[in-house]
Amino acid sequence: MHMMGIIFSNIFDESLGEISAQRTLASVPFGGRYRLIDFVMSNMVNSGITNVGVITKQNYQSLMDHLGSGKEWDLDRKVDGLFILPPFGVGQKSMYRGKIEALLGVLRFLKRSNEEYVLLSDSNNVCNIDYRGLLKQHIKSGAEISIITCRESISGPDDAKDLVIRSNKSGEVVDVLVHYKNPGIADCGMGMYMMKRRFLIELLEEAHSYSLIDFEREIIQAKHSYIKMGKLDFSGRVLRIDSVSRYFAANMSLLKPEVREEIFFKNGPIYTKIRDEVPTRYEAESGVKNSLIADGCVIEGEVENSILFRGVKVSKGAKIKNCVLMQETTVGECAELEYVIADKDAVISQGRLLMGAPAHQIIIGKGKAV
């Protein structure tokens, strides 16, 4: 495929509060053994993209540890491969404030690449998408920029969408709305854009001369009337991670076999960093119902409707229900947890009772004890 990929790892960091306080959004754990970046990375690789740049900003140590050389995604190559792009590029003296400045910081990487097309993508969408068919549609349409969208419902002001696209029957964009709140069904941008690499470079150099920052507002919205833009519809399942409640709901949706089948296998497998762990041990008095439990766990108590990452220990008499417990979390004896998100290395003391709600989960920060 004559297309390269650029992934924004830090966009929407603030949306997950304490969960993304010490890591990039892209490296937030998901689904028992994955990170959010695994999905967009795997989709790119499964679509034949072998030149991938990951733009970082801050708190990206865990992201670098997870990605390594890119071996798990077959990106440890002599030609092209995986490139971690730190926040300070040539001539930059401060952190970037938006996607345009982020891309200007990696302009040399864009100019050095040889692919004709480039795919820009955020890392907060969990989906399984084949970009090859979308690229063919993009080329056929003759659009200079194609925006990948999915149909979503908007419930009201508290459910605003970052980008809503309106198009004519031929798929050409006629209107772009940013932070749209009106209730209804809309074609929402997925933070994914296709265009020619040289065209992107020209856009960025022009944007720099005008001191532009916001890619969506100052390029997509401002220029749609005189740059031909197209809409590429993705009809598959999309789990959008833009709040704590949606992060929790997306994890819980994986308990449905049909969701797992589509998200992890539809257009190719989802790859992640390999860890050699012992199998999970279930003691005689334990009980598990409708849960995803990763390797290396020790289950002595009861677990129901929950996601447990690697190395979680549920002690004797403990009851876990509707929870997401990240790697190496320890739950003490006779503790009861419901609607709780526990970050990595969290410790829940013996006999503690923590009860959240379906719309308001209790969050235990990374390495904290309660």
mmCIF file of C-alpha atoms in Angstrom:
data_model
loop_
_atom_site.group_PDB
_atom_site.id
_atom_site.type_symbol
_atom_site.label_atom_id
_atom_site.label_comp_id
_atom_site.label_asym_id
_atom_site.label_seq_id
_atom_site.Cartn_x
_atom_site.Cartn_y
_atom_site.Cartn_z
ATOM 1 C CA MET A 1 0.000 0.000 0.000
ATOM 2 C CA HIS A 2 1.386 3.406 -0.962
ATOM 3 C CA MET A 3 0.235 5.033 2.282
ATOM 4 C CA MET A 4 1.977 5.884 5.538
ATOM 5 C CA GLY A 5 0.370 6.364 8.939
ATOM 6 C CA ILE A 6 0.603 9.115 11.566
ATOM 7 C CA ILE A 7 -0.911 8.442 15.018
ATOM 8 C CA PHE A 8 -1.603 11.169 17.587
ATOM 9 C CA SER A 9 -0.970 9.558 20.965
ATOM 10 C CA ASN A 10 -1.804 12.414 23.357
ATOM 11 C CA ILE A 11 -4.973 13.913 21.868
ATOM 12 C CA PHE A 12 -7.868 13.701 24.391
ATOM 13 C CA ASP A 13 -5.555 12.841 27.326
ATOM 14 C CA GLU A 14 -7.621 15.028 29.635
ATOM 15 C CA SER A 15 -10.847 13.145 28.826
ATOM 16 C CA LEU A 16 -9.992 10.172 31.062
ATOM 17 C CA GLY A 17 -8.931 12.171 34.101
ATOM 18 C CA GLU A 18 -6.857 10.159 36.548
ATOM 19 C CA ILE A 19 -6.639 7.147 34.210
ATOM 20 C CA SER A 20 -4.539 9.142 31.725
ATOM 21 C CA ALA A 21 -2.859 11.434 34.261
ATOM 22 C CA GLN A 22 0.435 9.502 34.177
ATOM 23 C CA ARG A 23 0.283 8.062 30.657
ATOM 24 C CA THR A 24 -0.764 8.987 27.134
ATOM 25 C CA LEU A 25 -4.304 8.150 26.043
ATOM 26 C CA ALA A 26 -2.773 5.794 23.481
ATOM 27 C CA SER A 27 -1.199 3.678 26.237
ATOM 28 C CA VAL A 28 -4.331 3.390 28.399
ATOM 29 C CA PRO A 29 -4.939 -0.334 29.126
ATOM 30 C CA PHE A 30 -8.030 -1.861 27.551
ATOM 31 C CA GLY A 31 -9.766 -5.213 27.342
ATOM 32 C CA GLY A 32 -7.578 -7.208 29.728
ATOM 33 C CA ARG A 33 -4.290 -7.200 27.827
ATOM 34 C CA TYR A 34 -4.310 -4.434 25.211
ATOM 35 C CA ARG A 35 -3.552 -0.718 24.985
ATOM 36 C CA LEU A 36 -5.700 1.693 22.971
ATOM 37 C CA ILE A 37 -2.947 2.260 20.417
ATOM 38 C CA ASP A 38 -2.951 -1.467 19.588
ATOM 39 C CA PHE A 39 -6.154 -1.078 17.594
ATOM 40 C CA VAL A 40 -5.142 1.706 15.225
ATOM 41 C CA MET A 41 -1.631 0.229 14.882
ATOM 42 C CA SER A 42 -2.988 -3.231 14.070
ATOM 43 C CA ASN A 43 -5.527 -1.807 11.625
ATOM 44 C CA MET A 44 -2.744 0.010 9.793
ATOM 45 C CA VAL A 45 -0.489 -3.047 9.650
ATOM 46 C CA ASN A 46 -3.345 -5.335 8.570
ATOM 47 C CA SER A 47 -4.043 -2.831 5.770
ATOM 48 C CA GLY A 48 -0.474 -3.048 4.482
ATOM 49 C CA ILE A 49 0.888 0.180 6.035
ATOM 50 C CA THR A 50 4.534 -0.382 6.977
ATOM 51 C CA ASN A 51 5.658 3.184 7.743
ATOM 52 C CA VAL A 52 4.033 4.395 10.980
ATOM 53 C CA GLY A 53 4.925 7.486 13.010
ATOM 54 C CA VAL A 54 3.588 7.953 16.543
ATOM 55 C CA ILE A 55 3.542 11.596 17.673
ATOM 56 C CA THR A 56 4.091 11.958 21.411
ATOM 57 C CA LYS A 57 3.804 14.934 23.752
ATOM 58 C CA GLN A 58 4.221 14.003 27.414
ATOM 59 C CA ASN A 59 4.006 11.023 29.793
ATOM 60 C CA TYR A 60 4.983 8.674 26.978
ATOM 61 C CA GLN A 61 7.394 6.378 28.849
ATOM 62 C CA SER A 62 4.784 3.618 29.179
ATOM 63 C CA LEU A 63 3.910 4.025 25.497
ATOM 64 C CA MET A 64 7.540 3.550 24.451
ATOM 65 C CA ASP A 65 7.845 0.544 26.758
ATOM 66 C CA HIS A 66 4.743 -0.994 25.199
ATOM 67 C CA LEU A 67 5.646 -0.355 21.561
ATOM 68 C CA GLY A 68 9.348 -1.145 21.822
ATOM 69 C CA SER A 69 10.784 -1.729 18.356
ATOM 70 C CA GLY A 70 7.363 -2.563 16.916
ATOM 71 C CA LYS A 71 8.186 -6.261 16.617
ATOM 72 C CA GLU A 72 4.704 -7.456 17.583
ATOM 73 C CA TRP A 73 3.262 -5.419 14.694
ATOM 74 C CA ASP A 74 5.999 -6.521 12.246
ATOM 75 C CA LEU A 75 7.336 -2.967 12.178
ATOM 76 C CA ASP A 76 10.931 -3.694 13.257
ATOM 77 C CA ARG A 77 12.212 -3.167 9.715
ATOM 78 C CA LYS A 78 15.364 -1.950 8.010
ATOM 79 C CA VAL A 79 13.240 0.093 5.610
ATOM 80 C CA ASP A 80 10.341 2.064 7.091
ATOM 81 C CA GLY A 81 8.832 0.555 10.268
ATOM 82 C CA LEU A 82 7.799 2.208 13.556
ATOM 83 C CA PHE A 83 8.984 5.715 14.470
ATOM 84 C CA ILE A 84 8.392 7.355 17.853
ATOM 85 C CA LEU A 85 8.236 11.110 17.191
ATOM 86 C CA PRO A 86 8.960 13.147 20.371
ATOM 87 C CA PRO A 87 7.362 16.559 20.977
ATOM 88 C CA PHE A 88 10.244 18.850 20.087
ATOM 89 C CA GLY A 89 10.978 18.946 16.373
ATOM 90 C CA VAL A 90 13.283 21.216 14.399
ATOM 91 C CA GLY A 91 12.911 24.825 15.569
ATOM 92 C CA GLN A 92 10.343 24.018 18.268
ATOM 93 C CA LYS A 93 10.863 25.572 21.684
ATOM 94 C CA SER A 94 7.595 24.612 23.402
ATOM 95 C CA MET A 95 5.020 21.841 23.530
ATOM 96 C CA TYR A 96 2.634 21.725 20.593
ATOM 97 C CA ARG A 97 -0.846 23.134 21.221
ATOM 98 C CA GLY A 98 -2.773 21.282 18.500
ATOM 99 C CA LYS A 99 -2.495 18.829 15.645
ATOM 100 C CA ILE A 100 -1.106 21.394 13.210
ATOM 101 C CA GLU A 101 1.836 22.242 15.471
ATOM 102 C CA ALA A 102 2.300 18.529 16.202
ATOM 103 C CA LEU A 103 2.546 17.792 12.476
ATOM 104 C CA LEU A 104 4.854 20.764 11.875
ATOM 105 C CA GLY A 105 7.166 19.227 14.465
ATOM 106 C CA VAL A 106 7.466 16.062 12.355
ATOM 107 C CA LEU A 107 7.604 17.796 8.979
ATOM 108 C CA ARG A 108 11.049 16.362 8.292
ATOM 109 C CA PHE A 109 9.668 12.833 8.823
ATOM 110 C CA LEU A 110 6.838 13.555 6.368
ATOM 111 C CA LYS A 111 9.208 14.953 3.764
ATOM 112 C CA ARG A 112 11.625 12.046 4.169
ATOM 113 C CA SER A 113 8.925 9.414 3.607
ATOM 114 C CA ASN A 114 8.184 8.103 0.130
ATOM 115 C CA GLU A 115 4.538 7.022 0.271
ATOM 116 C CA GLU A 116 2.102 8.916 -1.949
ATOM 117 C CA TYR A 117 -0.704 9.020 0.631
ATOM 118 C CA VAL A 118 -0.856 9.602 4.374
ATOM 119 C CA LEU A 119 -3.411 8.501 6.961
ATOM 120 C CA LEU A 120 -3.773 10.666 10.077
ATOM 121 C CA SER A 121 -5.476 9.026 13.051
ATOM 122 C CA ASP A 122 -6.322 9.662 16.681
ATOM 123 C CA SER A 123 -5.938 6.723 19.070
ATOM 124 C CA ASN A 124 -9.228 6.843 20.984
ATOM 125 C CA ASN A 125 -11.348 4.698 18.639
ATOM 126 C CA VAL A 126 -11.529 0.950 19.258
ATOM 127 C CA CYS A 127 -12.541 -0.669 15.987
ATOM 128 C CA ASN A 128 -11.394 -3.121 13.322
ATOM 129 C CA ILE A 129 -11.136 -1.306 10.001
ATOM 130 C CA ASP A 130 -9.607 -2.103 6.605
ATOM 131 C CA TYR A 131 -8.062 1.070 5.192
ATOM 132 C CA ARG A 132 -7.346 -0.460 1.781
ATOM 133 C CA GLY A 133 -10.939 -0.231 0.608
ATOM 134 C CA LEU A 134 -11.268 3.286 1.998
ATOM 135 C CA LEU A 135 -8.118 4.392 0.157
ATOM 136 C CA LYS A 136 -9.573 3.096 -3.118
ATOM 137 C CA GLN A 137 -12.732 5.109 -2.449
ATOM 138 C CA HIS A 138 -10.644 8.171 -1.654
ATOM 139 C CA ILE A 139 -8.694 7.910 -4.919
ATOM 140 C CA LYS A 140 -11.843 7.257 -6.948
ATOM 141 C CA SER A 141 -13.652 10.263 -5.458
ATOM 142 C CA GLY A 142 -10.945 12.705 -6.480
ATOM 143 C CA ALA A 143 -11.171 14.390 -3.078
ATOM 144 C CA GLU A 144 -8.120 16.205 -1.752
ATOM 145 C CA ILE A 145 -9.003 15.242 1.838
ATOM 146 C CA SER A 146 -11.237 12.342 2.876
ATOM 147 C CA ILE A 147 -12.742 12.236 6.368
ATOM 148 C CA ILE A 148 -13.540 8.789 7.797
ATOM 149 C CA THR A 149 -16.875 8.888 9.623
ATOM 150 C CA CYS A 150 -19.314 6.636 11.440
ATOM 151 C CA ARG A 151 -22.996 7.056 12.256
ATOM 152 C CA GLU A 152 -23.594 7.981 15.884
ATOM 153 C CA SER A 153 -26.452 9.225 18.005
ATOM 154 C CA ILE A 154 -26.169 12.501 19.903
ATOM 155 C CA SER A 155 -28.213 12.618 23.090
ATOM 156 C CA GLY A 156 -27.768 16.316 23.895
ATOM 157 C CA PRO A 157 -25.377 18.997 25.202
ATOM 158 C CA ASP A 158 -23.495 16.527 27.415
ATOM 159 C CA ASP A 159 -22.843 14.309 24.383
ATOM 160 C CA ALA A 160 -21.232 16.815 21.997
ATOM 161 C CA LYS A 161 -19.285 15.409 19.042
ATOM 162 C CA ASP A 162 -15.928 16.893 18.083
ATOM 163 C CA LEU A 163 -16.713 16.784 14.368
ATOM 164 C CA VAL A 164 -19.981 16.265 12.472
ATOM 165 C CA ILE A 165 -19.929 16.009 8.676
ATOM 166 C CA ARG A 166 -22.744 16.780 6.265
ATOM 167 C CA SER A 167 -22.404 15.611 2.684
ATOM 168 C CA ASN A 168 -24.356 15.389 -0.581
ATOM 169 C CA LYS A 169 -25.421 12.152 -2.296
ATOM 170 C CA SER A 170 -22.031 11.714 -3.943
ATOM 171 C CA GLY A 171 -20.249 11.872 -0.586
ATOM 172 C CA GLU A 172 -18.757 15.341 -1.052
ATOM 173 C CA VAL A 173 -18.596 17.358 2.165
ATOM 174 C CA VAL A 174 -20.907 20.389 2.172
ATOM 175 C CA ASP A 175 -20.782 21.371 5.842
ATOM 176 C CA VAL A 176 -18.532 20.770 8.855
ATOM 177 C CA LEU A 177 -19.667 21.326 12.443
ATOM 178 C CA VAL A 178 -17.268 21.322 15.395
ATOM 179 C CA HIS A 179 -18.376 20.401 18.923
ATOM 180 C CA TYR A 180 -21.914 19.714 17.731
ATOM 181 C CA LYS A 181 -24.550 19.166 20.462
ATOM 182 C CA ASN A 182 -27.979 18.944 18.795
ATOM 183 C CA PRO A 183 -29.750 15.608 19.506
ATOM 184 C CA GLY A 184 -30.159 13.157 16.637
ATOM 185 C CA ILE A 185 -28.199 10.835 14.346
ATOM 186 C CA ALA A 186 -25.151 12.272 12.598
ATOM 187 C CA ASP A 187 -22.078 11.334 10.575
ATOM 188 C CA CYS A 188 -19.323 11.885 13.120
ATOM 189 C CA GLY A 189 -15.660 12.212 12.281
ATOM 190 C CA MET A 190 -13.465 9.466 13.735
ATOM 191 C CA GLY A 191 -10.342 11.625 13.845
ATOM 192 C CA MET A 192 -9.066 9.839 10.726
ATOM 193 C CA TYR A 193 -8.099 11.635 7.499
ATOM 194 C CA MET A 194 -6.659 10.517 4.165
ATOM 195 C CA MET A 195 -4.839 12.757 1.688
ATOM 196 C CA LYS A 196 -1.741 12.914 -0.458
ATOM 197 C CA ARG A 197 1.431 13.344 1.561
ATOM 198 C CA ARG A 198 2.639 16.288 -0.559
ATOM 199 C CA PHE A 199 -0.736 17.987 -0.157
ATOM 200 C CA LEU A 200 -0.526 17.665 3.638
ATOM 201 C CA ILE A 201 2.943 19.199 3.610
ATOM 202 C CA GLU A 202 1.634 22.150 1.570
ATOM 203 C CA LEU A 203 -1.288 22.594 3.993
ATOM 204 C CA LEU A 204 1.055 22.590 6.981
ATOM 205 C CA GLU A 205 3.469 25.097 5.483
ATOM 206 C CA GLU A 206 0.570 27.420 4.678
ATOM 207 C CA ALA A 207 -0.922 26.918 8.166
ATOM 208 C CA HIS A 208 2.447 27.788 9.729
ATOM 209 C CA SER A 209 2.522 31.118 7.902
ATOM 210 C CA TYR A 210 -0.900 31.948 9.392
ATOM 211 C CA SER A 211 0.007 30.635 12.890
ATOM 212 C CA LEU A 212 -2.849 28.103 12.805
ATOM 213 C CA ILE A 213 -3.169 25.456 15.550
ATOM 214 C CA ASP A 214 -6.489 23.581 15.358
ATOM 215 C CA PHE A 215 -6.580 21.068 12.478
ATOM 216 C CA GLU A 216 -10.328 20.454 12.662
ATOM 217 C CA ARG A 217 -11.445 24.082 12.980
ATOM 218 C CA GLU A 218 -8.803 25.905 10.962
ATOM 219 C CA ILE A 219 -8.311 23.417 8.135
ATOM 220 C CA ILE A 220 -11.211 20.951 7.905
ATOM 221 C CA GLN A 221 -13.984 23.387 8.850
ATOM 222 C CA ALA A 222 -12.467 26.579 7.460
ATOM 223 C CA LYS A 223 -11.370 25.168 4.092
ATOM 224 C CA HIS A 224 -14.140 22.692 3.208
ATOM 225 C CA SER A 225 -15.860 25.221 0.928
ATOM 226 C CA TYR A 226 -12.910 25.575 -1.450
ATOM 227 C CA ILE A 227 -10.946 22.336 -0.942
ATOM 228 C CA LYS A 228 -12.704 19.237 -2.249
ATOM 229 C CA MET A 229 -13.361 17.032 0.770
ATOM 230 C CA GLY A 230 -15.030 13.637 0.785
ATOM 231 C CA LYS A 231 -16.690 11.498 3.444
ATOM 232 C CA LEU A 232 -15.742 7.841 3.801
ATOM 233 C CA ASP A 233 -18.339 5.893 5.786
ATOM 234 C CA PHE A 234 -17.245 3.134 8.166
ATOM 235 C CA SER A 235 -20.235 0.952 8.994
ATOM 236 C CA GLY A 236 -18.528 -1.333 11.514
ATOM 237 C CA ARG A 237 -18.648 -1.157 15.288
ATOM 238 C CA VAL A 238 -16.794 1.746 16.894
ATOM 239 C CA LEU A 239 -16.119 2.039 20.628
ATOM 240 C CA ARG A 240 -15.189 5.685 21.119
ATOM 241 C CA ILE A 241 -13.131 6.413 24.252
ATOM 242 C CA ASP A 242 -13.687 10.074 25.145
ATOM 243 C CA SER A 243 -14.789 9.889 28.794
ATOM 244 C CA VAL A 244 -14.405 7.637 31.822
ATOM 245 C CA SER A 245 -17.961 6.339 31.497
ATOM 246 C CA ARG A 246 -17.424 5.427 27.836
ATOM 247 C CA TYR A 247 -14.116 3.781 28.650
ATOM 248 C CA PHE A 248 -15.906 1.650 31.218
ATOM 249 C CA ALA A 249 -18.817 0.877 28.872
ATOM 250 C CA ALA A 250 -16.430 -0.068 26.052
ATOM 251 C CA ASN A 251 -14.646 -2.549 28.311
ATOM 252 C CA MET A 252 -17.950 -4.005 29.502
ATOM 253 C CA SER A 253 -19.169 -4.428 25.915
ATOM 254 C CA LEU A 254 -16.337 -6.921 25.332
ATOM 255 C CA LEU A 255 -18.208 -9.383 27.542
ATOM 256 C CA LYS A 256 -20.515 -9.940 24.538
ATOM 257 C CA PRO A 257 -19.087 -12.590 22.140
ATOM 258 C CA GLU A 258 -20.357 -10.791 19.034
ATOM 259 C CA VAL A 259 -18.545 -7.590 20.040
ATOM 260 C CA ARG A 260 -15.270 -9.436 20.662
ATOM 261 C CA GLU A 261 -15.555 -11.234 17.319
ATOM 262 C CA GLU A 262 -15.968 -7.983 15.386
ATOM 263 C CA ILE A 263 -13.480 -5.852 17.306
ATOM 264 C CA PHE A 264 -10.648 -8.391 17.438
ATOM 265 C CA PHE A 265 -10.975 -10.437 14.247
ATOM 266 C CA LYS A 266 -13.246 -8.947 11.547
ATOM 267 C CA ASN A 267 -10.576 -7.440 9.247
ATOM 268 C CA GLY A 268 -7.536 -9.012 10.862
ATOM 269 C CA PRO A 269 -6.239 -9.723 14.374
ATOM 270 C CA ILE A 270 -5.348 -7.073 16.943
ATOM 271 C CA TYR A 271 -1.723 -7.349 18.046
ATOM 272 C CA THR A 272 -0.203 -6.334 21.361
ATOM 273 C CA LYS A 273 3.004 -6.683 23.345
ATOM 274 C CA ILE A 274 3.690 -10.290 24.226
ATOM 275 C CA ARG A 275 4.253 -11.109 27.893
ATOM 276 C CA ASP A 276 5.150 -14.599 29.118
ATOM 277 C CA GLU A 277 2.808 -15.148 32.049
ATOM 278 C CA VAL A 278 1.819 -18.260 33.936
ATOM 279 C CA PRO A 279 -1.801 -19.385 33.448
ATOM 280 C CA THR A 280 -4.436 -17.955 35.768
ATOM 281 C CA ARG A 281 -4.979 -20.046 38.905
ATOM 282 C CA TYR A 282 -8.518 -20.647 40.122
ATOM 283 C CA GLU A 283 -8.776 -21.904 43.690
ATOM 284 C CA ALA A 284 -11.452 -24.419 44.700
ATOM 285 C CA GLU A 285 -13.621 -21.839 46.480
ATOM 286 C CA SER A 286 -13.504 -19.322 43.606
ATOM 287 C CA GLY A 287 -16.406 -18.501 41.286
ATOM 288 C CA VAL A 288 -16.309 -16.700 37.922
ATOM 289 C CA LYS A 289 -19.268 -15.612 35.757
ATOM 290 C CA ASN A 290 -19.225 -13.813 32.401
ATOM 291 C CA SER A 291 -15.790 -12.236 32.798
ATOM 292 C CA LEU A 292 -12.572 -11.753 30.827
ATOM 293 C CA ILE A 293 -9.552 -12.734 32.887
ATOM 294 C CA ALA A 294 -6.010 -12.393 31.542
ATOM 295 C CA ASP A 295 -2.983 -14.590 32.274
ATOM 296 C CA GLY A 296 -1.153 -14.583 35.579
ATOM 297 C CA CYS A 297 -4.164 -13.890 37.817
ATOM 298 C CA VAL A 298 -4.967 -15.642 41.088
ATOM 299 C CA ILE A 299 -8.692 -16.007 41.747
ATOM 300 C CA GLU A 300 -9.697 -17.108 45.235
ATOM 301 C CA GLY A 301 -12.943 -15.118 45.536
ATOM 302 C CA GLU A 302 -15.902 -14.373 43.248
ATOM 303 C CA VAL A 303 -15.756 -12.439 39.957
ATOM 304 C CA GLU A 304 -18.798 -11.492 37.865
ATOM 305 C CA ASN A 305 -19.221 -9.319 34.740
ATOM 306 C CA SER A 306 -15.687 -7.943 35.048
ATOM 307 C CA ILE A 307 -12.443 -7.380 33.126
ATOM 308 C CA LEU A 308 -9.272 -8.472 34.939
ATOM 309 C CA PHE A 309 -5.863 -7.652 33.474
ATOM 310 C CA ARG A 310 -2.667 -9.646 33.910
ATOM 311 C CA GLY A 311 -1.511 -10.483 37.411
ATOM 312 C CA VAL A 312 -4.637 -9.451 39.330
ATOM 313 C CA LYS A 313 -5.160 -11.182 42.674
ATOM 314 C CA VAL A 314 -8.657 -11.615 44.114
ATOM 315 C CA SER A 315 -8.273 -12.899 47.666
ATOM 316 C CA LYS A 316 -10.471 -15.353 49.518
ATOM 317 C CA GLY A 317 -13.982 -14.092 50.270
ATOM 318 C CA ALA A 318 -13.652 -11.047 47.977
ATOM 319 C CA LYS A 319 -16.513 -10.227 45.600
ATOM 320 C CA ILE A 320 -15.875 -8.402 42.327
ATOM 321 C CA LYS A 321 -18.823 -7.337 40.140
ATOM 322 C CA ASN A 322 -18.971 -4.989 37.130
ATOM 323 C CA CYS A 323 -15.358 -3.880 37.562
ATOM 324 C CA VAL A 324 -12.268 -3.178 35.470
ATOM 325 C CA LEU A 325 -9.114 -4.137 37.401
ATOM 326 C CA MET A 326 -5.842 -3.336 35.663
ATOM 327 C CA GLN A 327 -2.525 -5.138 35.856
ATOM 328 C CA GLU A 328 -1.205 -6.316 39.237
ATOM 329 C CA THR A 329 -4.208 -5.027 41.210
ATOM 330 C CA THR A 330 -4.590 -6.772 44.568
ATOM 331 C CA VAL A 331 -7.979 -7.193 46.233
ATOM 332 C CA GLY A 332 -7.844 -8.112 49.912
ATOM 333 C CA GLU A 333 -9.871 -10.763 51.683
ATOM 334 C CA CYS A 334 -13.645 -10.187 51.994
ATOM 335 C CA ALA A 335 -13.466 -6.896 50.073
ATOM 336 C CA GLU A 336 -16.485 -6.067 47.887
ATOM 337 C CA LEU A 337 -16.169 -4.017 44.692
ATOM 338 C CA GLU A 338 -18.871 -2.971 42.246
ATOM 339 C CA TYR A 339 -18.523 -0.461 39.405
ATOM 340 C CA VAL A 340 -14.878 0.182 40.208
ATOM 341 C CA ILE A 341 -11.982 0.970 37.845
ATOM 342 C CA ALA A 342 -8.681 0.140 39.533
ATOM 343 C CA ASP A 343 -5.521 1.292 37.765
ATOM 344 C CA LYS A 344 -2.264 -0.650 37.634
ATOM 345 C CA ASP A 345 -0.754 -1.796 40.970
ATOM 346 C CA ALA A 346 -3.755 -0.629 43.003
ATOM 347 C CA VAL A 347 -4.281 -2.262 46.401
ATOM 348 C CA ILE A 348 -7.734 -2.703 47.963
ATOM 349 C CA SER A 349 -7.462 -3.524 51.645
ATOM 350 C CA GLN A 350 -9.109 -6.390 53.451
ATOM 351 C CA GLY A 351 -12.816 -5.916 54.072
ATOM 352 C CA ARG A 352 -13.187 -2.689 52.044
ATOM 353 C CA LEU A 353 -16.581 -1.964 50.479
ATOM 354 C CA LEU A 354 -16.478 0.169 47.310
ATOM 355 C CA MET A 355 -19.743 0.675 45.415
ATOM 356 C CA GLY A 356 -19.958 2.934 42.376
ATOM 357 C CA ALA A 357 -22.826 3.275 39.909
ATOM 358 C CA PRO A 358 -23.325 2.354 36.222
ATOM 359 C CA ALA A 359 -22.829 5.996 35.174
ATOM 360 C CA HIS A 360 -20.354 6.991 37.897
ATOM 361 C CA GLN A 361 -17.584 4.511 38.573
ATOM 362 C CA ILE A 362 -15.140 4.727 41.467
ATOM 363 C CA ILE A 363 -11.585 5.211 40.174
ATOM 364 C CA ILE A 364 -8.572 4.006 42.140
ATOM 365 C CA GLY A 365 -5.429 5.651 40.796
ATOM 366 C CA LYS A 366 -2.262 3.941 39.658
ATOM 367 C CA GLY A 367 -0.334 2.442 42.582
ATOM 368 C CA LYS A 368 -2.759 3.740 45.186
ATOM 369 C CA ALA A 369 -3.981 1.822 48.226
ATOM 370 C CA VAL A 370 -7.465 2.161 49.704
#
